[in-house]
Short mmCIF file of C-alpha atoms in Angstrom, two decimals:
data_model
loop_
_atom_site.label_atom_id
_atom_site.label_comp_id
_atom_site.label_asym_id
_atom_site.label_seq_id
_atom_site.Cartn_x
_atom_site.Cartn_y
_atom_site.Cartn_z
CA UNK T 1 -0.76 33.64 -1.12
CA UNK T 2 1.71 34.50 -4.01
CA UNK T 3 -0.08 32.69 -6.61
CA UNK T 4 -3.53 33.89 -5.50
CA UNK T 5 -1.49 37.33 -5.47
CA UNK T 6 -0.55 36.83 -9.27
CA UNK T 7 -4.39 35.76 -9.41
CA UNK T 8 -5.89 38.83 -8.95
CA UNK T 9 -3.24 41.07 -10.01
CA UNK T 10 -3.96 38.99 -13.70
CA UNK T 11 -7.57 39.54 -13.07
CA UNK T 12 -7.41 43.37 -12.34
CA UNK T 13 -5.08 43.44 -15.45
CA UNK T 14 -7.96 42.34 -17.88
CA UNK T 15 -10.69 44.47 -16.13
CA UNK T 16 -8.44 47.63 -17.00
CA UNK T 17 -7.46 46.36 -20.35
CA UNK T 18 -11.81 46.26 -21.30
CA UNK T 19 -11.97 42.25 -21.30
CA UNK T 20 -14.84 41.21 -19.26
CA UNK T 21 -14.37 37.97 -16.85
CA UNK T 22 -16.73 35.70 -17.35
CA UNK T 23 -18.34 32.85 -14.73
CA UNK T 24 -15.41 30.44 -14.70
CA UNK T 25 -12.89 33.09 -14.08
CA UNK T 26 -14.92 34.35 -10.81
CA UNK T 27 -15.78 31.31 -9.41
CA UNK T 28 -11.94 30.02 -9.69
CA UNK T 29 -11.51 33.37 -7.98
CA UNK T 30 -13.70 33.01 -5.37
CA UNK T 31 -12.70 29.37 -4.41
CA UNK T 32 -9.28 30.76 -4.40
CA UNK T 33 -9.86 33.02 -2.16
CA UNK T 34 -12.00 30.93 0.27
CA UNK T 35 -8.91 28.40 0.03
CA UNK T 36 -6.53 30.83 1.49
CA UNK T 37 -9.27 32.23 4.01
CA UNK T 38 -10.01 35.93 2.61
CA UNK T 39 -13.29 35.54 2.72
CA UNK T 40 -13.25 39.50 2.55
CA UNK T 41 -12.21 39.39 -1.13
CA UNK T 42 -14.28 36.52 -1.98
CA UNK T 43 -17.48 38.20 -0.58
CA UNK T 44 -16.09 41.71 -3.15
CA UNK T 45 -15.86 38.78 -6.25
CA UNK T 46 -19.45 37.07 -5.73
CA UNK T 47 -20.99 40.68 -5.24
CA UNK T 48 -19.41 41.86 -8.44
CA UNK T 49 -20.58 39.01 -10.28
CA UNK T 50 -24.02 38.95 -9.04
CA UNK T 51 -23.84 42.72 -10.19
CA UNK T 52 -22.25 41.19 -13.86
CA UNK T 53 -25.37 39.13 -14.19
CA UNK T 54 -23.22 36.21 -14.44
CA UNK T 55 -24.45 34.42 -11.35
CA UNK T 56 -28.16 33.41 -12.71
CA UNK T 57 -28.14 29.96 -11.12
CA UNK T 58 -27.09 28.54 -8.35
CA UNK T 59 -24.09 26.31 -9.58
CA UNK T 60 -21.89 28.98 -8.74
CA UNK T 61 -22.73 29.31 -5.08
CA UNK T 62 -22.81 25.63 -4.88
CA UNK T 63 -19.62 25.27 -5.37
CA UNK T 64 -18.29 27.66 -3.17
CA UNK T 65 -20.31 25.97 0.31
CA UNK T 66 -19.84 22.96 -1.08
CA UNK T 67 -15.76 22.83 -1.53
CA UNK T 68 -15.78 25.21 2.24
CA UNK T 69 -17.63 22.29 3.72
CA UNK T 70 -15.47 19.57 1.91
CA UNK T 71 -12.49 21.16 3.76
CA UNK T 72 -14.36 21.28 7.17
CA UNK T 73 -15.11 25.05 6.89
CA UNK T 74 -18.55 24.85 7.74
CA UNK T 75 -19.01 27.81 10.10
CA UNK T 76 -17.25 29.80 7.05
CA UNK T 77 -19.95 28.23 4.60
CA UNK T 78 -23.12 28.56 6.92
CA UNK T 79 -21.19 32.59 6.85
CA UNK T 80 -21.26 32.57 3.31
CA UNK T 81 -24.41 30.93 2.72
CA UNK T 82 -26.14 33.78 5.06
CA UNK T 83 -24.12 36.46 2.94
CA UNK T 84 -25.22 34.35 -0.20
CA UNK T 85 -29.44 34.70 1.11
CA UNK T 86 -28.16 38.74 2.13
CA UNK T 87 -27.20 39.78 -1.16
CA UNK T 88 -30.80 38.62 -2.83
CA UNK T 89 -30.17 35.24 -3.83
CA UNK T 90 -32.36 32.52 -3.68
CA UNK T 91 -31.07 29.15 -2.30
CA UNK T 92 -31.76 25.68 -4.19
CA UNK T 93 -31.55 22.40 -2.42
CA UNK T 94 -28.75 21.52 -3.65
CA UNK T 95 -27.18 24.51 -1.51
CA UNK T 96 -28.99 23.69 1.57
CA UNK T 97 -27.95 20.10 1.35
CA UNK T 98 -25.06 20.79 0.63
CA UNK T 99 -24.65 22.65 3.91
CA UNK T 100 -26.28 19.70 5.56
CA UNK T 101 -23.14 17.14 4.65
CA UNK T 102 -20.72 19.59 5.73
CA UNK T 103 -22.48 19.60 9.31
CA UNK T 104 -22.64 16.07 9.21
CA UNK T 105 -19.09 15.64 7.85
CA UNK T 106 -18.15 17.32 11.53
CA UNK T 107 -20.81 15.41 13.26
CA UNK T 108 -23.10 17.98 13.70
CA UNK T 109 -26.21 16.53 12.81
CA UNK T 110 -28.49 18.61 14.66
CA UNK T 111 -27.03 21.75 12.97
CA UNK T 112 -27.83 19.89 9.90
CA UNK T 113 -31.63 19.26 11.09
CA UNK T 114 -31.75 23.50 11.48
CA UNK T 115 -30.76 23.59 8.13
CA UNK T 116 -33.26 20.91 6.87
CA UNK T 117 -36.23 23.03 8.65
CA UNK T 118 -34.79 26.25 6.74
CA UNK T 119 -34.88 24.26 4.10
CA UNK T 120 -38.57 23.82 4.55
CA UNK T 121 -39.71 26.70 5.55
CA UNK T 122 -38.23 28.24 2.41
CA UNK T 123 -40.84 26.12 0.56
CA UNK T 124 -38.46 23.26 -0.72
CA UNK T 125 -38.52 19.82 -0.26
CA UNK T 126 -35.86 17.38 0.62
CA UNK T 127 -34.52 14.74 -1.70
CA UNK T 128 -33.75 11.56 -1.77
CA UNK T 129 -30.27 12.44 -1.74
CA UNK T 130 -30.97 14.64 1.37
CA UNK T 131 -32.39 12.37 3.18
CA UNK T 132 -28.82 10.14 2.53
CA UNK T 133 -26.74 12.53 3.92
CA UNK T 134 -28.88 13.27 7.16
CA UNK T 135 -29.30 9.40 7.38
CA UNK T 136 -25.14 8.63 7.12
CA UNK T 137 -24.58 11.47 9.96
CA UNK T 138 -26.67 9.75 12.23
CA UNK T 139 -25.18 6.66 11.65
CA UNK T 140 -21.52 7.89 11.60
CA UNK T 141 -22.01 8.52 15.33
CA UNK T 142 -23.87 5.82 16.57
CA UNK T 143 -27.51 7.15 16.87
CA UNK T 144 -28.76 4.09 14.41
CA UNK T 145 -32.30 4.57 16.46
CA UNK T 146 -32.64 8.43 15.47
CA UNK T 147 -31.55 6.97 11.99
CA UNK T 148 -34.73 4.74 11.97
CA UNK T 149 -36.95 7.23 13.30
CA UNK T 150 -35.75 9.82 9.73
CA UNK T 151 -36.17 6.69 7.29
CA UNK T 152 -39.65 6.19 8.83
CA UNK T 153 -39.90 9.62 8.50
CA UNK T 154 -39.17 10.20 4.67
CA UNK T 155 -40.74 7.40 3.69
CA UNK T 156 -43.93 8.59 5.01
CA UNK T 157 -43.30 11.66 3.69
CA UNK T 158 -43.15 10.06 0.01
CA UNK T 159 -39.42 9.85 -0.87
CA UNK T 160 -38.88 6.54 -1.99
CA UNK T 161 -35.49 4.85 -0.03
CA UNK T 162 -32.99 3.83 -2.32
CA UNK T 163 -30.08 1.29 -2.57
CA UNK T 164 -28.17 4.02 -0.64
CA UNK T 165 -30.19 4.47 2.16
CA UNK T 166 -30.30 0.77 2.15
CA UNK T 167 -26.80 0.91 2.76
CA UNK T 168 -26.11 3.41 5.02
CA UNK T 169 -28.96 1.75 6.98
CA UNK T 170 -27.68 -1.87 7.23
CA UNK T 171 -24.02 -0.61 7.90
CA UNK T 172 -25.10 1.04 11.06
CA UNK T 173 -27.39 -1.16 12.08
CA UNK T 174 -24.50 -4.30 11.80
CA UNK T 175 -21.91 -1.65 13.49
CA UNK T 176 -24.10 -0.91 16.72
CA UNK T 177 -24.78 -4.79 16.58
CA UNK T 178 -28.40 -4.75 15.79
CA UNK T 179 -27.91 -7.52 13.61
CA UNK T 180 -31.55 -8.93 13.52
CA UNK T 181 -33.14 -5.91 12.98
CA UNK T 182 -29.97 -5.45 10.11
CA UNK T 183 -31.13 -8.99 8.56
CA UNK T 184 -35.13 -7.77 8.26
CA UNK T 185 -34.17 -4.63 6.88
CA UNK T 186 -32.24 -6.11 4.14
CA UNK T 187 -35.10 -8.60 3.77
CA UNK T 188 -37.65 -6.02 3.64
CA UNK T 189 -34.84 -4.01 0.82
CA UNK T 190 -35.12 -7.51 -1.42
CA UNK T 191 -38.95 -7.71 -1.31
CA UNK T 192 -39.24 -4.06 -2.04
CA UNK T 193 -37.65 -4.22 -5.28
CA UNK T 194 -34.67 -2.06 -3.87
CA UNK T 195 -32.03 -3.11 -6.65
CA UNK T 196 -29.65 -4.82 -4.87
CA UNK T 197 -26.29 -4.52 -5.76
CA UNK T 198 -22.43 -6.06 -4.37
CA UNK T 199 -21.98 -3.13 -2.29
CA UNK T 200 -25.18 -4.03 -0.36
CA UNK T 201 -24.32 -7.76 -0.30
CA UNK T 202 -20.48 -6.81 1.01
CA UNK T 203 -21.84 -4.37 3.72
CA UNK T 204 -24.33 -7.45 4.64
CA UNK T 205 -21.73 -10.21 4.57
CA UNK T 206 -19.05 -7.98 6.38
CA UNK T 207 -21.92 -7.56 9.46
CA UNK T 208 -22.66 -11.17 9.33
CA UNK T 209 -19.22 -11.86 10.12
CA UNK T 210 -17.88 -8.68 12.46
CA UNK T 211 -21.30 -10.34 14.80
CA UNK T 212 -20.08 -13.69 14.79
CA UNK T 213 -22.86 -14.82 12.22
CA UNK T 214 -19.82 -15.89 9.83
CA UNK T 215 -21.65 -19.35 9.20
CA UNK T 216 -24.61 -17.30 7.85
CA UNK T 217 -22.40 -15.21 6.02
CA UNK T 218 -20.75 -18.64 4.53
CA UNK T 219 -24.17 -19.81 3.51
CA UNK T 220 -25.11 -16.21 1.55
CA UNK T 221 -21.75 -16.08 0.07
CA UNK T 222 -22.25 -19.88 -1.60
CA UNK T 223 -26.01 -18.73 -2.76
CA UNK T 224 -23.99 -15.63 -4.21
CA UNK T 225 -22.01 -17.45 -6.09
CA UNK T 226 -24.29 -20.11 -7.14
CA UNK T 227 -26.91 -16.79 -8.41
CA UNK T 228 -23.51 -15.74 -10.70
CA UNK T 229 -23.33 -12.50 -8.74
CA UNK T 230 -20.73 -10.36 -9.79
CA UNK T 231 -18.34 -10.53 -6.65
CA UNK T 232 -15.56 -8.25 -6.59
CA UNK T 233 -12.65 -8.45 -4.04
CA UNK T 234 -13.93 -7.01 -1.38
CA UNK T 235 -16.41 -9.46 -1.55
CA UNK T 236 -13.48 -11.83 -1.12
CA UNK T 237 -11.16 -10.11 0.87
CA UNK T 238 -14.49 -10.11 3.36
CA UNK T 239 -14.62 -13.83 2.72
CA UNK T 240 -11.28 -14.97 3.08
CA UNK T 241 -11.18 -13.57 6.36
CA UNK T 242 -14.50 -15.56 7.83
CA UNK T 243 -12.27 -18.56 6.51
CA UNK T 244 -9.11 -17.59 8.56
CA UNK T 245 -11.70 -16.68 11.64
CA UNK T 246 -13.56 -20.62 11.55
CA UNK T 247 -9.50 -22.33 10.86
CA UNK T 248 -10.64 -23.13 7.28
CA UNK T 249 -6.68 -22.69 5.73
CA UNK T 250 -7.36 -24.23 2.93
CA UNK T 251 -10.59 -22.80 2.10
CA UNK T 252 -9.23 -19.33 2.50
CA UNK T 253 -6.11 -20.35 0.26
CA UNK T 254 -8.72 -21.77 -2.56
CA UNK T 255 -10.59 -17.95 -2.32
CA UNK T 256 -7.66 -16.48 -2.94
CA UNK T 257 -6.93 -18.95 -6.20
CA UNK T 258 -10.19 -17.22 -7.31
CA UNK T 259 -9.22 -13.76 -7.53
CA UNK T 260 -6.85 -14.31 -10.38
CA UNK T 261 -8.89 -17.08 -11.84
CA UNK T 262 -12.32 -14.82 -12.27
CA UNK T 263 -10.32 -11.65 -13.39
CA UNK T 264 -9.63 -9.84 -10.84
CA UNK T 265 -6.43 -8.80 -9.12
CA UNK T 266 -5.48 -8.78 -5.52
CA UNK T 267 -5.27 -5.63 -3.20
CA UNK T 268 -2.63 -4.65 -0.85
CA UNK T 269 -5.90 -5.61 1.71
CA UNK T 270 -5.61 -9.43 0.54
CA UNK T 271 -2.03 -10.30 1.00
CA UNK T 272 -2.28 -8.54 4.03
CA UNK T 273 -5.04 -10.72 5.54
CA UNK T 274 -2.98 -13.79 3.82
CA UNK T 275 -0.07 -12.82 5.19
CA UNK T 276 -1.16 -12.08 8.92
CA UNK T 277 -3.07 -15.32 8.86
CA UNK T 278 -0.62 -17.32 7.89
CA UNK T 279 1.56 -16.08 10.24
CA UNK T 280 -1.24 -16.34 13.31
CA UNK T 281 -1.42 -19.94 12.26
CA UNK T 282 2.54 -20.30 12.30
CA UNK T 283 2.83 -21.15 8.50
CA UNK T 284 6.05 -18.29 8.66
CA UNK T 285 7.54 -19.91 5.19
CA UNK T 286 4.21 -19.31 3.46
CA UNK T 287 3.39 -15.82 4.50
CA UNK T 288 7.21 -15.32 3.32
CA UNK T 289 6.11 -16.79 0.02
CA UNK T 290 2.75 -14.77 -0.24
CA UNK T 291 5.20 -11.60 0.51
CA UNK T 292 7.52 -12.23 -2.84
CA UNK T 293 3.60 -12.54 -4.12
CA UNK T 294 3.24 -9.10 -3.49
CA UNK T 295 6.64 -8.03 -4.85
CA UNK T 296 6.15 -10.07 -7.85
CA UNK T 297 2.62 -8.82 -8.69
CA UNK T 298 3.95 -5.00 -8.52
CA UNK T 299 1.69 -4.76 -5.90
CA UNK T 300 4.12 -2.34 -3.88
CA UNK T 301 4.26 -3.11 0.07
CA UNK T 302 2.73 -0.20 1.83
CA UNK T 303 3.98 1.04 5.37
CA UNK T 304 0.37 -0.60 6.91
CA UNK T 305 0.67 -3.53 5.05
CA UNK T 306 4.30 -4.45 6.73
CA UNK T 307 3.83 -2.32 9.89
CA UNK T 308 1.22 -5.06 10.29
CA UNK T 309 2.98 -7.79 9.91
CA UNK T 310 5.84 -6.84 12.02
CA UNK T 311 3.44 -6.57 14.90
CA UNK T 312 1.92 -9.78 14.49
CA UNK T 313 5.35 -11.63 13.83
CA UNK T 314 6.18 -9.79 17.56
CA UNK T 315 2.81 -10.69 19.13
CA UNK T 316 3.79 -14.35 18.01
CA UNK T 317 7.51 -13.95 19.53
CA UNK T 318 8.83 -14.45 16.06
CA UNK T 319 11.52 -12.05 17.01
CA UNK T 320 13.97 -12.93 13.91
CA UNK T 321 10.88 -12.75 11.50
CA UNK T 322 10.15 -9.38 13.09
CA UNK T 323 13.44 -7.97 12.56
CA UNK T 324 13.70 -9.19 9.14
CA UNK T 325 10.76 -7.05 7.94
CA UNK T 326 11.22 -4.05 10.23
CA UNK T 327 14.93 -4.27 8.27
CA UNK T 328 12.45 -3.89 5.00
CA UNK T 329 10.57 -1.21 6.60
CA UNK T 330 13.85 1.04 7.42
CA UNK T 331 15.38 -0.51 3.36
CA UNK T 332 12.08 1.29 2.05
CA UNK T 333 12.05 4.40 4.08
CA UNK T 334 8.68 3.68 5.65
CA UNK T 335 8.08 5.04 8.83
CA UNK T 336 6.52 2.71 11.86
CA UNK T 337 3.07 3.21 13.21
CA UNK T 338 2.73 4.58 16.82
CA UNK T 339 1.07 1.33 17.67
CA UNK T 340 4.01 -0.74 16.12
CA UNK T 341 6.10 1.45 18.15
CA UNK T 342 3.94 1.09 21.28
CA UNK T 343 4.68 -2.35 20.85
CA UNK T 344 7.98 -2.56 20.61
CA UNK T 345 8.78 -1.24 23.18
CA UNK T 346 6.00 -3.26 25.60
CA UNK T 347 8.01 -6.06 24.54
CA UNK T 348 11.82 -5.29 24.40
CA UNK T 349 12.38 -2.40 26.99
CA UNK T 350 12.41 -2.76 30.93
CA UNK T 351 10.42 -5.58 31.96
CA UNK T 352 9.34 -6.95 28.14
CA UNK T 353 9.05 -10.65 27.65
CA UNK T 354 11.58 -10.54 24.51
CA UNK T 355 14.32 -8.10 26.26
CA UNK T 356 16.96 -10.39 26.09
CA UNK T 357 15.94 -10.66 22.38
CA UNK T 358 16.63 -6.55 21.87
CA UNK T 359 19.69 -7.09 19.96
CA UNK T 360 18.25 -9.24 17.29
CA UNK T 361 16.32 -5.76 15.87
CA UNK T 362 17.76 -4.25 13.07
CA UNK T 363 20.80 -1.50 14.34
CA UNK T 364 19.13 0.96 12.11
CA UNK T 365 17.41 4.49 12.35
CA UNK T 366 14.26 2.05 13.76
CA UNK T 367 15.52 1.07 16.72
CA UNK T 368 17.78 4.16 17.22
CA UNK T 369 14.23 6.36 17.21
CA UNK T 370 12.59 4.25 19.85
CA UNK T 371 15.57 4.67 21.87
CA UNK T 372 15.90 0.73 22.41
CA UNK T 373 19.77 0.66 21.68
CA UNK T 374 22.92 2.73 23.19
CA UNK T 375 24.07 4.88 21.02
CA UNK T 376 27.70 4.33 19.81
CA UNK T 377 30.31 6.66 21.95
CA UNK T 378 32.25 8.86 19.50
#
């Protein structure tokens, strides 16, 4: 609080020297006090501004909900919303839905449907952008079907879907594995005039393939490409991996030619899938090589990225290969993921198919913190 402290003390400082605070100053005030949770204070700050005349509109109390919910605060914001309505003001919908995506944020859409009928019965009506946010709660945990029912809804209601609601649509409808019903809506989304953009094409070959429809997600990826559609490396990160999954090497190795040669620059993401690939098809020299790649391209190894890799070198019983890049996990400081942990010690402690391979790990803080090797007597 020392800074907020200095804050205020600042702030009461120009009040007694005759300079009047204007909007910014409050609102910084107010978030700042939200932040540290004295919602006391910041309930004194909006008052006084309200009483100022410096809170006409309702960009100011947006921003308060809207950062409370953003940090998960939502009872606090549906608290200061109420205080917000107490103290004469008149919500917007931007304030209400605002609200809404900080219920569905914590998956609690209903609470989010109680604010969309206050939202009504205040005399407003919900946007298109509304609409998105009650749509992606529904879908975020898995009730696609109550998601369906609100599109049918707003749609009758006159809002016009957008590529958004597309989206959020066709993700959880492939995720829940509705993929037919997935493959009509998009169809219906083309004939509608919906622009349709990569995003929607990535979220549609990504469901293709997580349903085993990667042979239909092969065929829309060479009309893609044949239509000069912008791709971008999702699009062939998303790609390169149906390749790996159908045991077309080279294939995937000629995708990944492409990134550089249209432009574009590989993520941590692709030499990942290369590199796991490669070494689930035993080419151990080549995901070596794809891993100087990464070094090369100052495309810094991240602790998923070789956390990753050590797992699937151990899956594969490629003990020394293991050891080698848990060595350049411990060299870079990275810490090991509970599941590469979990692992580890599956396979090297009491009954574990590579015990009598423990002593090829690295003697290093790694193994010392999964309590694998002795420590040395004094």
């Amino acid at each position: 609080m020392g800074r907020m402290d200095a804050a205020l003390d600042k702030f009461n400082q120009m009040v007694n020297q005759g300079v009047s605070p204007d909007k910014a100053v409050y609102r910084c005030l107010v978030l700042g006090s939200c932040s540290h949770g004295d919602f006391v204070k910041a309930k004194e700050l909006i008052s006084e501004a309200v009483n100022r005349g410096l809170c006409s509109n309702s960009v100011f109390f947006y921003s308060v909900i809207n950062d409370l919910c953003k940090e998960g605060k939502v009872k606090e914001a549906q608290d200061m919303f109420h205080f917000i309505v107490g103290i004469g003001q008149r919500p917007d919908v931007i304030m209400y839905t605002s609200l809404m995506d900080g219920y569905c944020l914590v998956g609690k859409v209903e609470e989010a449907l109680r604010v969309l009928d206050a939202m009504k019965s205040a005399g407003l009506q919900p946007t298109a952008v509304t609409y998105a946010i009650l749509l992606n709660g529904y879908c975020k945990i898995g009730r696609i079907a109550d998601g369906l029912s609100l599109f049918k809804e707003m749609s009758l209601s006159g809002v016009k879907p957008t590529t958004i609601m597309y989206n959020i649509i066709l993700d959880g409808l492939f995720r829940s594995g509705r993929t037919v019903s997935a493959k009509e809506k998009f169809c219906m989304m083309s004939e509608s005039g919906i622009p349709v953009g990569i995003d929607t094409y990535n979220i549609v070959l990504s469901g293709l393939c997580k349903n085993n429809c990667t042979g239909e997600a092969i065929e829309l990826f060479k009309k893609l490409r044949a239509m000069n559609v912008k791709i971008d490396v999702i699009t062939l990160n998303i790609m390169i991996s149906a390749m790996f999954k159908t045991r077309r090497i080279e294939e995937a190795k000629d995708l990944f030619a492409t990134i550089s040669a249209i432009g574009l620059v590989p993520s941590v993401v692709t030499y990942s899938l290369m590199m796991t690939n490669f070494i689930k098809e035993g080419l151990l020299a080549e995901a070596d090589d794809m891993f100087l790649a990464v070094e090369k391209a100052n495309c810094a190894p991240n602790s998923r990225l070789l956390n990753h890799v050590v797992r699937v070198l151990l899956e594969k019983g490629a003990v020394v290969k293991g050891a080698n890049y848990l060595a350049k996990l411990d060299a870079k400081q990275m810490s090991l993921d509970v599941s590469t942990i979990s692992l580890i010690v599956s396979l090297f402690s009491g009954e574990g198919k590579l015990r009598e391979h423990v002593k090829l790990l690295p003697v290093t803080a790694i193994a010392r913190k999964i309590n694998l090797l002795p420590m040395k007597s004094c």
